[in-house]
XYZ file of C-alpha atoms in Angstrom:
407
model
C 8.296 89.251 99.949
C 7.286 91.684 102.700
C 10.411 93.738 102.033
C 9.588 93.898 98.323
C 6.095 95.174 99.094
C 7.337 97.802 101.547
C 10.113 98.787 99.132
C 7.451 99.569 96.522
C 5.518 101.745 98.968
C 6.545 105.029 97.364
C 6.163 107.569 100.213
C 7.887 105.227 102.683
C 10.831 104.582 100.359
C 11.112 108.217 99.301
C 11.394 109.208 102.955
C 14.471 107.006 103.362
C 16.004 108.016 100.029
C 15.493 111.759 100.100
C 15.442 112.904 103.720
C 18.051 113.032 106.460
C 15.860 110.939 108.758
C 18.646 110.366 111.284
C 17.666 113.579 113.051
C 14.237 112.074 113.786
C 15.592 108.911 115.412
C 14.408 108.528 118.990
C 17.348 106.915 120.772
C 15.695 107.329 124.166
C 12.706 105.115 123.360
C 13.110 101.837 125.251
C 10.585 100.236 122.872
C 12.840 100.943 119.895
C 16.304 99.819 118.824
C 18.027 103.197 119.340
C 17.864 103.677 115.588
C 19.778 100.559 114.583
C 16.843 98.883 112.831
C 15.652 101.965 110.963
C 19.191 102.866 109.863
C 19.698 99.342 108.556
C 16.397 99.461 106.669
C 17.233 102.859 105.193
C 20.596 101.533 104.036
C 18.871 98.577 102.393
C 16.468 100.848 100.495
C 19.382 102.881 99.162
C 21.050 99.691 97.943
C 17.851 98.576 96.218
C 16.890 101.852 94.524
C 20.147 103.782 94.160
C 22.717 100.983 94.016
C 24.260 99.478 90.890
C 23.683 95.784 91.643
C 20.905 93.915 89.854
C 20.324 91.645 92.852
C 20.564 92.771 96.476
C 20.837 90.206 99.266
C 19.459 91.693 102.507
C 21.810 89.602 104.651
C 23.097 92.555 106.684
C 19.570 93.780 107.350
C 18.462 90.270 108.318
C 21.292 89.962 110.827
C 20.361 93.293 112.368
C 16.695 92.285 112.475
C 17.506 88.988 114.200
C 19.388 90.856 116.938
C 16.162 92.471 118.061
C 13.790 89.687 117.002
C 15.455 86.291 117.589
C 12.484 84.517 116.020
C 13.835 85.600 112.623
C 17.251 84.073 113.240
C 18.401 81.278 110.942
C 17.169 80.109 107.564
C 13.767 78.744 108.488
C 10.677 80.133 106.794
C 8.853 82.767 108.815
C 5.479 84.400 108.485
C 5.488 87.392 106.113
C 2.805 89.201 108.078
C 4.755 88.742 111.322
C 7.867 90.228 109.695
C 5.945 93.172 108.248
C 4.263 93.893 111.570
C 7.503 93.754 113.551
C 9.351 95.898 111.013
C 6.718 98.641 110.851
C 6.432 98.643 114.647
C 10.210 98.918 114.888
C 10.411 101.763 112.377
C 7.639 103.558 114.239
C 9.335 103.265 117.618
C 12.715 104.323 116.212
C 11.139 107.377 114.550
C 8.570 108.212 117.220
C 8.686 111.982 117.633
C 7.230 111.738 121.150
C 10.113 111.749 123.599
C 8.136 111.644 126.847
C 4.993 109.539 126.662
C 2.273 110.555 129.111
C 0.063 107.942 130.736
C -3.406 108.113 129.192
C -6.238 105.955 130.416
C -8.489 104.379 127.809
C -11.842 106.114 127.621
C -15.119 104.297 127.023
C -17.800 106.078 124.982
C -21.559 105.664 124.738
C -22.199 106.474 121.083
C -23.845 109.855 121.674
C -21.030 111.906 120.104
C -18.966 109.541 117.970
C -17.273 112.172 115.806
C -15.878 114.167 118.736
C -15.084 110.998 120.694
C -13.114 109.658 117.735
C -11.110 112.868 117.469
C -10.407 112.856 121.202
C -9.190 109.253 120.992
C -6.928 110.145 118.058
C -5.559 113.154 119.915
C -4.685 110.959 122.885
C -3.044 108.464 120.555
C -0.912 111.187 118.972
C 0.205 112.303 122.413
C 2.056 108.995 122.616
C 2.642 108.056 118.969
C 3.778 110.344 116.160
C 5.847 109.011 113.282
C 5.930 108.477 109.541
C 4.337 105.055 110.133
C 1.345 106.649 111.878
C 0.900 109.171 109.069
C 1.127 106.557 106.312
C -0.267 103.281 107.613
C -2.544 103.871 110.582
C -6.279 104.396 110.571
C -9.018 104.129 113.177
C -11.692 101.553 114.038
C -14.861 101.844 116.092
C -15.321 98.858 118.421
C -18.847 98.504 119.843
C -19.931 95.979 122.490
C -23.557 95.681 123.666
C -24.709 93.672 126.681
C -27.623 91.391 125.763
C -28.915 91.454 129.350
C -29.133 95.155 130.232
C -28.426 96.784 126.884
C -25.339 98.648 128.130
C -23.279 99.913 125.186
C -19.524 100.407 125.232
C -17.647 102.058 122.360
C -13.919 102.482 121.887
C -12.033 104.091 119.024
C -8.807 102.211 118.336
C -5.923 102.654 115.865
C -4.975 99.956 113.381
C -2.020 99.428 111.037
C -3.448 96.598 108.929
C -6.684 94.630 108.761
C -6.590 90.852 109.302
C -9.518 89.456 107.331
C -11.071 85.981 107.679
C -11.139 83.757 104.590
C -13.823 81.096 104.133
C -14.973 78.932 101.206
C -17.903 81.313 100.774
C -15.612 84.291 100.165
C -15.284 85.072 96.468
C -13.864 88.581 96.591
C -11.770 90.697 98.929
C -14.905 92.685 99.700
C -16.541 89.439 100.884
C -13.650 88.967 103.318
C -13.970 92.566 104.506
C -17.741 92.248 104.984
C -17.163 89.087 107.026
C -14.661 90.959 109.192
C -17.203 93.740 109.761
C -20.056 91.400 110.706
C -21.502 91.541 114.201
C -20.172 88.752 116.445
C -21.900 87.080 119.377
C -19.792 86.830 122.541
C -21.026 83.799 124.477
C -19.679 80.960 126.595
C -15.983 81.387 127.296
C -16.009 84.569 125.195
C -18.589 86.408 127.299
C -18.033 90.146 127.727
C -17.635 91.784 131.142
C -20.458 94.338 131.459
C -19.535 97.339 133.595
C -23.197 97.940 134.399
C -24.081 94.355 135.347
C -20.693 93.910 137.065
C -20.311 90.412 135.645
C -19.680 88.555 132.412
C -22.647 88.526 130.067
C -23.584 87.403 126.580
C -22.982 90.341 124.266
C -22.506 91.423 120.680
C -19.328 92.918 119.228
C -19.171 95.024 116.067
C -16.131 96.544 114.375
C -16.560 99.452 111.978
C -14.083 101.269 109.771
C -13.890 104.869 110.944
C -10.860 106.432 109.235
C -8.717 104.777 106.553
C -4.993 105.552 106.090
C -3.328 106.493 102.786
C -1.634 103.070 102.698
C -4.129 100.313 103.471
C -2.797 96.798 104.133
C -4.940 93.666 104.205
C -3.769 90.432 105.802
C -5.724 87.381 104.664
C -5.966 84.812 107.447
C -5.306 81.755 105.298
C -3.651 79.814 108.098
C -5.865 78.087 110.643
C -4.852 77.267 114.211
C -6.248 74.663 116.575
C -7.531 75.319 120.092
C -4.001 74.989 121.463
C -2.632 77.675 119.148
C -0.801 75.249 116.866
C -0.824 75.733 113.112
C -3.250 73.241 111.642
C -4.194 73.983 108.029
C -4.164 76.501 105.197
C -7.044 77.579 103.001
C -6.297 78.098 99.311
C -9.595 79.753 98.416
C -9.413 81.709 95.159
C -10.163 85.346 95.975
C -10.707 88.167 93.498
C -8.972 91.443 94.309
C -9.779 94.873 92.832
C -6.785 96.323 91.022
C -7.855 99.956 90.660
C -10.387 102.449 92.005
C -11.738 100.259 94.786
C -14.358 102.478 96.394
C -14.552 101.865 100.150
C -16.667 104.892 101.008
C -19.684 102.687 101.740
C -17.772 100.802 104.430
C -16.649 103.901 106.366
C -18.917 104.950 109.218
C -17.437 108.357 109.985
C -19.612 111.089 108.507
C -16.552 113.123 107.586
C -14.744 110.099 106.209
C -17.102 109.065 103.436
C -15.201 110.634 100.542
C -11.723 110.266 99.086
C -11.741 106.520 99.711
C -10.716 104.964 96.397
C -7.754 102.603 96.525
C -5.382 101.018 93.999
C -3.485 97.780 94.526
C 0.281 98.182 94.181
C 1.884 95.163 95.866
C 1.045 91.598 96.926
C 2.893 89.117 99.117
C 2.057 85.550 98.060
C 2.407 82.277 99.952
C 2.593 79.312 97.588
C 2.329 75.704 98.725
C 1.320 74.085 101.993
C 2.359 74.329 105.618
C 5.529 72.278 105.416
C 6.868 73.292 102.030
C 5.626 76.814 101.399
C 7.385 79.543 99.462
C 6.912 83.324 99.385
C 6.919 85.510 96.270
C 5.855 89.091 95.652
C 4.110 91.105 92.943
C 4.629 94.845 92.726
C 3.658 97.703 90.434
C 6.741 99.510 89.174
C 6.622 103.253 89.785
C 8.357 104.150 86.519
C 6.837 102.005 83.769
C 3.541 101.197 85.562
C 3.994 97.478 84.841
C 3.566 94.607 87.288
C 6.541 92.397 88.145
C 6.922 89.122 89.981
C 9.779 88.803 92.479
C 10.815 85.231 93.188
C 14.086 85.161 95.119
C 16.670 86.537 92.664
C 14.369 86.124 89.650
C 12.250 88.996 88.316
C 9.795 88.911 85.424
C 7.028 91.120 84.087
C 3.516 89.712 84.483
C -0.002 90.577 83.395
C -2.094 91.806 86.316
C -5.372 90.423 84.987
C -3.890 86.951 84.553
C -1.575 86.599 87.554
C -2.919 88.926 90.232
C -6.628 89.745 90.042
C -7.723 86.221 91.037
C -5.473 83.745 92.811
C -5.274 81.416 95.770
C -1.908 82.487 97.165
C -2.226 86.206 97.991
C -1.456 86.699 101.687
C -0.778 90.426 102.120
C -2.301 93.070 99.869
C -1.049 96.655 99.771
C -3.329 99.428 98.550
C -2.680 103.155 98.226
C -5.239 105.922 98.269
C -5.848 106.795 94.637
C -7.774 110.048 94.732
C -6.944 112.451 91.948
C -3.935 114.586 92.752
C -5.762 117.806 91.889
C -6.004 120.408 94.635
C -8.505 123.234 94.921
C -7.344 126.827 94.830
C -9.122 130.174 94.754
C -12.104 130.622 92.445
C -12.534 126.839 92.112
C -9.524 126.508 89.848
C -7.376 123.399 90.010
C -3.670 122.811 89.727
C -1.880 119.504 89.521
C 0.340 118.643 92.455
C 3.885 117.720 91.373
C 4.648 115.519 94.367
C 2.677 113.334 96.794
C 1.578 115.059 99.992
C 1.300 113.234 103.319
C 0.218 115.249 106.332
C 2.635 115.256 109.254
C 0.306 115.037 112.254
C 0.770 116.688 115.629
C -1.350 117.088 118.744
C -1.758 120.856 118.436
C -2.759 120.795 114.761
C -6.144 118.998 114.574
C -6.649 120.498 111.129
C -4.037 117.996 109.931
C -5.756 114.962 111.432
C -7.587 112.533 109.144
C -10.878 113.355 110.856
C -10.670 116.945 109.614
C -8.967 116.371 106.278
C -10.297 113.152 104.791
C -13.153 114.936 103.028
C -10.715 117.500 101.632
C -8.768 116.673 98.486
C -5.646 118.042 100.164
C -5.520 115.388 102.881
C -2.929 112.713 102.251
C -3.200 113.135 98.510
C -1.054 110.397 97.052
C -0.849 109.253 93.464
C 1.735 106.996 91.881
C 3.552 108.733 89.068
C 6.219 107.444 86.712
C 7.236 111.069 86.128
C 8.551 111.436 89.654
C 12.316 111.342 90.090
C 13.272 109.578 93.305
C 16.804 110.920 93.210
C 15.498 114.356 94.227
C 15.257 115.409 97.818
C 11.627 114.344 98.127
C 11.101 115.253 101.760
C 12.790 118.627 101.996
C 9.821 120.399 103.527
C 9.403 118.238 106.623
C 9.257 120.606 109.558
C 10.565 120.312 113.058
C 8.075 118.945 115.596
C 6.597 121.176 118.270
C 8.834 121.589 121.349
C 8.334 119.461 124.445
C 8.489 122.333 126.924
C 4.747 122.796 127.161
C 4.524 125.376 124.384
C 2.723 124.401 121.227
C 4.803 126.252 118.686
C 3.675 128.802 116.136
C 0.096 128.093 115.102
C 0.588 130.351 112.062
C 2.927 127.940 110.321
C 1.823 127.073 106.810
C 0.286 123.671 106.274
C 3.019 122.743 103.815
C 5.548 122.967 106.646
C 3.707 120.075 108.256
C 3.826 117.883 105.167
C 5.947 115.164 103.649
C 6.557 116.312 100.073
């Protein structure tokens, strides 16, 4: 089900179908698979979208995956979120455009200049991590801890690839789960926080805020409960309502430059049906050509009504949203033209104008709209540019922005 959801992530799939990505593979990265995993995934996507078979068994991809992640070996059921996380991490490491990662020490902030601190943290992150996965899936959180004894405040800006949300019986909607995730927590007892000012563990509060959201926003609902020993104990089947279109998250974003362009549409869902011992995964996905929803259940596929089967259910486990801002871009004299293809900014350290912190309030940043008119057989990523050299020079700062885009 995770593969179905990722397969229906248009800019990710188009990258593997229309671009010679092999030249971006980082075979020197010891955290990657020397390109084996990403090549296998790319081959699978071509079988799914360009092949002639009605049903594709990902047996070859599974064997390759199990070589690097033995936990996925065999025919036992595995966690869909764990597979998605490992796969996206693996794709990122295989395609990481940073060849020599510098050591960068984490920097604590005091809240006096959050906007600049957030940009500095993102710059440092890009010095070690630059890939399609970063550009598509990764956003930024603000993590604030406050000592309840001396009042010392510690702030860190951290990247995220998906949000794991708690689910309780009081949660009715996905926004309820998100609000619960964003609530202030008390750190007491065994969870006390080490205060740098007091030089000892103290009771404290911890607060997570959304700072920058990515163009592809993934939610993981924590339906499975674990006991104090880390063993799986139970599953909650609370019925949660999920927005299908135009979910406005601007009110949840704390960055002052990130409070616009934050509407999201649901396009894929990974479902876990049943209990702990006899569960089964299915997927729902919005087709890019006819704009209809389909259910994928092993080799069976059927069209379903979103209002009936998707908006409210007790089995959704992973939810995939894409930024749904209008694909109109501003030109001179306040005229507008419609963009023919999705545009995802290709970030680099020396181009802060392409970072989400500078672009999220601009309609040009990561504009992405699903369109049944788009032909995936075209070379959809032809304008991806070469990355800046690693010899200390920062390249030509006069390059056009389109040369730093996935189109």
